C-alpha atoms as one frame of an Amber mdcrd trajectory, in Angstrom:
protein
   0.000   0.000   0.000   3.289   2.320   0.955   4.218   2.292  -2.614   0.799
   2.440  -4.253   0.566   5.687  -2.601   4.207   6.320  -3.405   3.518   6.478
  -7.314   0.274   8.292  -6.899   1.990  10.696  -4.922   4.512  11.435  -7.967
   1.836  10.875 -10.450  -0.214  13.966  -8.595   2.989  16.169  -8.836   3.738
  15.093 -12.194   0.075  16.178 -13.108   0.309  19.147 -11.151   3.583  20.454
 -12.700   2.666  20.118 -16.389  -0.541  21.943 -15.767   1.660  24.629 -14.812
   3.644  23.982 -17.724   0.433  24.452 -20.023   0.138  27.868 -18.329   3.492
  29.481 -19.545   2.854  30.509 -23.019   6.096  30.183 -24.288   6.032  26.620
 -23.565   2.723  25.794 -24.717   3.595  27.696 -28.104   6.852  25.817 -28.193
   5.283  22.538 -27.467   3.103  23.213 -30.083   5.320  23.903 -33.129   6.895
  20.984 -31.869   4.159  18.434 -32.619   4.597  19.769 -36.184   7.732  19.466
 -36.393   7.548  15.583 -35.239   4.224  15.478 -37.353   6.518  16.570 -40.847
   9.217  14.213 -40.219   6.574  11.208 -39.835   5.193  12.366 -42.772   8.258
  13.124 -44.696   9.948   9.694 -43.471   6.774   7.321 -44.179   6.974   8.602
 -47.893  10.525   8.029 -47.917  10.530   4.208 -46.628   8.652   2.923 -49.542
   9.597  -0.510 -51.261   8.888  -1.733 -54.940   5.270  -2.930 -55.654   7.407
  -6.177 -57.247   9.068  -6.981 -53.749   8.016  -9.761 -51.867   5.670  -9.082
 -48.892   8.244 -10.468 -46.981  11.313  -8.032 -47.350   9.248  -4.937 -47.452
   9.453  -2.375 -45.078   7.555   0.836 -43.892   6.959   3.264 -41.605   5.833
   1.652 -38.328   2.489   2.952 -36.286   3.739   5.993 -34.434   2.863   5.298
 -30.631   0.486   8.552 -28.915   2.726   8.224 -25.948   5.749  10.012 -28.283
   3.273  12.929 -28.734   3.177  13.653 -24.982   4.388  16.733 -23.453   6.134
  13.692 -21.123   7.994  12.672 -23.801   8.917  15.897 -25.024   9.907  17.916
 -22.412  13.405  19.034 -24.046  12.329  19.144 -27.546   9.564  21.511 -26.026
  12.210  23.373 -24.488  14.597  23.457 -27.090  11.655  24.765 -29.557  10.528
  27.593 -27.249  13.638  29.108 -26.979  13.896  29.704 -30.880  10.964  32.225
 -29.781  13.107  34.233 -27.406  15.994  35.414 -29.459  13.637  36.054 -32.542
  13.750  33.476 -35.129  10.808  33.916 -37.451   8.046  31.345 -37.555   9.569
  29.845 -41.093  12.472  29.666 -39.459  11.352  27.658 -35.996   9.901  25.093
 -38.391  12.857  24.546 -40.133  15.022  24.186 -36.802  12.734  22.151 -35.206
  12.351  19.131 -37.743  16.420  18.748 -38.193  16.197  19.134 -33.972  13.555
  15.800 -34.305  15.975  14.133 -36.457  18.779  14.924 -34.395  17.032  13.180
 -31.783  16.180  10.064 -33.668  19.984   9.845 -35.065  21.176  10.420 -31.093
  18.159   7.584 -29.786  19.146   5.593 -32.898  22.693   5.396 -32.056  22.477
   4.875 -28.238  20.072   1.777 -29.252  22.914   0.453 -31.219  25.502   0.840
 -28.656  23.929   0.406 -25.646  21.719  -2.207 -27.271  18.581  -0.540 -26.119
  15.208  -0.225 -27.881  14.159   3.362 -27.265  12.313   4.208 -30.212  11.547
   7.822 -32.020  11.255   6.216 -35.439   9.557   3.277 -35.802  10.423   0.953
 -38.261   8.543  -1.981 -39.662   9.708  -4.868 -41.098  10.101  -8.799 -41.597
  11.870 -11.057 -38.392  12.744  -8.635 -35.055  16.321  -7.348 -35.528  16.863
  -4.258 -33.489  19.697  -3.274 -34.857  18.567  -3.095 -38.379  15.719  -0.826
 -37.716  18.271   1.240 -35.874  19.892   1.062 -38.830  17.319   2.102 -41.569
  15.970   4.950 -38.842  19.706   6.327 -38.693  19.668   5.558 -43.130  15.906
   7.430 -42.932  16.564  10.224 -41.011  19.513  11.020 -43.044  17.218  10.916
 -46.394  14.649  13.575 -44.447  16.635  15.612 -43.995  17.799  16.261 -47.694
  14.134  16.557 -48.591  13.528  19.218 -45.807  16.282  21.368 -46.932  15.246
  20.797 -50.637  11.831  21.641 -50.165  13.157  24.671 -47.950  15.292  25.859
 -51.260  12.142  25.827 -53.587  10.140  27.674 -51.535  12.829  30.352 -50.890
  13.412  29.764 -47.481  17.261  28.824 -48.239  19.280  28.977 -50.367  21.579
  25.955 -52.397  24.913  27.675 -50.270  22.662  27.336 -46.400  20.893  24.587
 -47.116  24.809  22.914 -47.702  26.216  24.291 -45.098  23.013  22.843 -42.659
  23.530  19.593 -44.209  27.182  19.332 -43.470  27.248  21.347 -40.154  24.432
  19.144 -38.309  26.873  15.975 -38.604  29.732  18.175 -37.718  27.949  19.167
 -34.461  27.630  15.626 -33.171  30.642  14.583 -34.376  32.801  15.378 -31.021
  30.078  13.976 -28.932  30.546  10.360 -31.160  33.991  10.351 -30.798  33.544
  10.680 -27.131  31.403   7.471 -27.213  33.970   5.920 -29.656  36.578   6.371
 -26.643  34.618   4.593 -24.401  33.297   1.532 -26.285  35.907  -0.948 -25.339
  36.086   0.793 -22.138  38.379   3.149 -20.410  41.536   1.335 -18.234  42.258
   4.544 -16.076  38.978   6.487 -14.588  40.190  10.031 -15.026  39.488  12.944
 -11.953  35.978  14.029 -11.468  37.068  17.297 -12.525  38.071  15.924 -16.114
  34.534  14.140 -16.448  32.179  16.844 -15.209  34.480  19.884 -17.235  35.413
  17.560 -20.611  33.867  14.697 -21.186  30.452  15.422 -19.734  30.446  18.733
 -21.751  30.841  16.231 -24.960  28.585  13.706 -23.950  25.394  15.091 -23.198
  26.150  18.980 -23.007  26.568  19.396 -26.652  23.314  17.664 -27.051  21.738
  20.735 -25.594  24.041  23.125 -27.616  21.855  21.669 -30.627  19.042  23.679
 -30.853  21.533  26.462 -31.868  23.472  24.965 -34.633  21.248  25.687 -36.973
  20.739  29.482 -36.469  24.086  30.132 -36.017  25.316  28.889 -39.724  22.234
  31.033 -41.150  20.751  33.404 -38.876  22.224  36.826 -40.049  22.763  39.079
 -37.119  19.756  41.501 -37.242  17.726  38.346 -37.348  17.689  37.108 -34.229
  19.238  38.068 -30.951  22.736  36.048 -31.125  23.920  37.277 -27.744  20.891
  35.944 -25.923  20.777  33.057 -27.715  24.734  32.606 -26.417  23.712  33.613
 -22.645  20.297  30.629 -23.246  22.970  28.387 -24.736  25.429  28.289 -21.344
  22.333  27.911 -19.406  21.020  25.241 -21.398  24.532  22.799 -21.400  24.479
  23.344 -17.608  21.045  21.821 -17.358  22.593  19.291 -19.656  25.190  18.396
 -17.040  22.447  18.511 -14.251  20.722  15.471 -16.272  23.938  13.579 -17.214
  25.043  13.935 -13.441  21.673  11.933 -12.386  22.376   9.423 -15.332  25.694
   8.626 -13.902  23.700   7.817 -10.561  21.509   5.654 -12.344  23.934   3.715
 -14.692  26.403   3.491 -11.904  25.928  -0.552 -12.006  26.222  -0.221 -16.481
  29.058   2.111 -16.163  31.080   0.360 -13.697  30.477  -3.128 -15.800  31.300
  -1.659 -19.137  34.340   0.496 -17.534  32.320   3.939 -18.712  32.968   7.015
 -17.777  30.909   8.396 -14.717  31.479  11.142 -12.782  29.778   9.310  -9.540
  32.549   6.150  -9.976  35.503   8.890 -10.877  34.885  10.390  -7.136  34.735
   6.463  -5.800  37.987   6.078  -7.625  39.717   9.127  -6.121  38.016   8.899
  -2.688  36.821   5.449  -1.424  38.557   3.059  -3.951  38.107  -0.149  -2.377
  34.301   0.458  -2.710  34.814  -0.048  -6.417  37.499  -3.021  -5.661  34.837
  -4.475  -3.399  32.185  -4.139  -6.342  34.297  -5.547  -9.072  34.899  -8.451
  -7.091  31.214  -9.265  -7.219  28.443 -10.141  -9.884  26.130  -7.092 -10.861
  23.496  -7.140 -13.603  23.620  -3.703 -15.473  20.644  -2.158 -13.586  20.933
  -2.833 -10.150  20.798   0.102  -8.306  24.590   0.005  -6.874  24.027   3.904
  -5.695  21.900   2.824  -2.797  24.850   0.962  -1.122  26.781   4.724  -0.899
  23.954   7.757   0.169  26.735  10.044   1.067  28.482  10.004  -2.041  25.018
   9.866  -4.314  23.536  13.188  -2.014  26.570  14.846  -3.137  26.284  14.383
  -6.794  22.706  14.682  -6.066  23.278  17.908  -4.734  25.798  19.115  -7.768
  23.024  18.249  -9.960  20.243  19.943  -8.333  23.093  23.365  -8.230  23.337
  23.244 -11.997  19.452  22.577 -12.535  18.686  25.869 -10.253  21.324  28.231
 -12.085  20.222  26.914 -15.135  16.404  27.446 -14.898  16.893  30.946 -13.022
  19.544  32.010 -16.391  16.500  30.914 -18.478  13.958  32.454 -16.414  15.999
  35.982 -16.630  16.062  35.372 -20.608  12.070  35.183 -20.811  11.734  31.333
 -20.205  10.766  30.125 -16.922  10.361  26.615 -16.382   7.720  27.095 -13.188
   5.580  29.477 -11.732   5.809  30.783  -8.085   7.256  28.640  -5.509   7.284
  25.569  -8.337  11.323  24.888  -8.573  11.178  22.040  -5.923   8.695  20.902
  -7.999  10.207  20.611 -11.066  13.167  19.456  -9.655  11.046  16.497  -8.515
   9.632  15.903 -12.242  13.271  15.775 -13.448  14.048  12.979 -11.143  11.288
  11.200 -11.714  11.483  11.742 -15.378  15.189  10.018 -15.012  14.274   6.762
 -12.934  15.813   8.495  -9.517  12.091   9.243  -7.766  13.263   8.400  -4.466
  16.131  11.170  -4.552  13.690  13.651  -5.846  13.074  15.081  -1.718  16.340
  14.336  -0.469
């Protein structure tokens, strides 16, 4: 009954918080453009995955159905977030569209790729075809996305929107953008032999693995935008404040994957301050059998509250920079709040109070 009243309790704040949400009307006009954003990729990317009438049933493939549960505001919290902001600094409504569909497929190519490393099944395009092999429909959503996105930009250069020289520089500089976060990932996939200083993770690495991800919403605009179209110095100042909520959510992910990190010898800010401060907790782990997602943080509180606590630091400065730009994330006395969606959003619930 304890937990049964434990989930309804975050269910009710979860509610409560997104109602909020709906009241901001940045946010609810960001969330909106969104959905068409997500809507013109489906579109774009079921008339792209066509077979041959002549192939057999079997070896065709299509666009999968798309699930209502990736149309939530739930599931789009950061896409929301990334498309409101284009508001802010003054990016014209031709524009937002534009950014917000490569931002979608940036999203599936990032989902796509974790699935295929971290042989996960978290799906943004959904791909249907004969036998189950995730890693081919990884595949063909990585081969799709790709194939969108030169019909976006092509469509964008007949109707005036671009021209051949932006439209080539989009095409080339959305790859470039992600490339230093791959080859972050590349360093790591036979796994790291020396955990480097927390200092190293949370100011280097971390800024390549998942900070970047939130410098994406402003690749775009800053290969095209001229400068008396949009406001490029508050987009820089919403840009810092958006990578340090970045590292706010990559700090809880290293307290969840502490168990997959420490297996696959990953770096993690969490194990780096083990490794520097209590070694022979991670000599006493490696000495044992772990499955990838036990929850090894609940063996070390002190340790996790102070990561916790990092985390929460960058998630406050963040949302106060972006409140001072024109985008608050709550109303009134809502930050504990939304600090407590965030955690619960990431699998960490029961650190949401602490």
């Amino acid at each position: 009954m304890t937990v049964l009243v434990l989930f309804r309790h975050e269910d009710d704040i979860m509610k409560a918080w997104m109602e909020q949400w709906n009241t901001i009307s940045t946010l609810k006009q960001g969330f909106h453009e969104h959905l068409k954003c997500a809507h013109a990729v489906y579109a774009l990317a079921d008339e792209t995955l066509q077979c041959s009438l002549d192939v057999d049933e079997c070896y065709k493939v299509k666009l999968g159905d798309i699930p209502e549960e990736l149309f939530t505001l739930r599931r789009n919290l950061f896409s929301t977030l990334f498309q409101s902001v284009y508001q802010l600094v003054g990016i014209s409504p031709a524009r937002r569209h534009l950014y917000g569909q490569i931002n979608f497929l940036n999203r599936i190519w990032v989902t796509s790729a974790d699935n295929l490393l971290d042989d996960e099944n978290n799906i943004t395009l959904p791909v249907e075809m004969a036998g189950k092999s995730q890693v081919m429909n990884n595949v063909v959503a990585v081969m799709t996305a790709d194939r969108v996105l030169t019909s976006i930009l092509l469509q964008a250069v007949q109707c005036g929107d671009l021209t051949i020289e932006q439209a080539d520089k989009l095409s080339k500089g959305t790859l470039q953008a992600l490339l230093p976060s791959a080859a972050q990932e590349a360093s790591e996939e036979l796994g790291i032999t020396k955990r480097p200083s927390p200092d190293v993770v949370l100011n280097s690495i971390h800024r390549y693995k998942t900070g970047i991800l939130f410098h994406i919403p402003f690749v775009a605009p800053q290969l095209i935008e001229k400068d008396d179209e949009w406001d490029s110095e508050k987009a820089a100042r919403i840009n810092e404040a958006l990578l340090n909520f970045g590292l706010g959510c990559q700090l809880l992910d290293d307290i969840r994957d502490l168990a997959r990190d420490l297996i696959e010898k990953r770096n993690n800010y969490l194990l780096s301050v083990l490794a520097e401060t209590s070694p022979e907790i991670i000599d006493s782990w490696e000495s044992k059998e772990h499955a990838v997602d036990d929850r090894l943080y609940q063996e070390i509180p002190e340790q996790v509250a102070a990561v916790s606590k990092l985390a929460r630091e960058y998630f406050i400065s963040s949302t106060e920079s972006l409140a001072e730009e024109g985008l608050p994330l709550y109303i009134a006395r809502g930050q504990k709040m939304f600090i407590s969606v965030l955690y619960k959003l990431l699998d960490l619930q029961e650190l949401a109070n602490e």
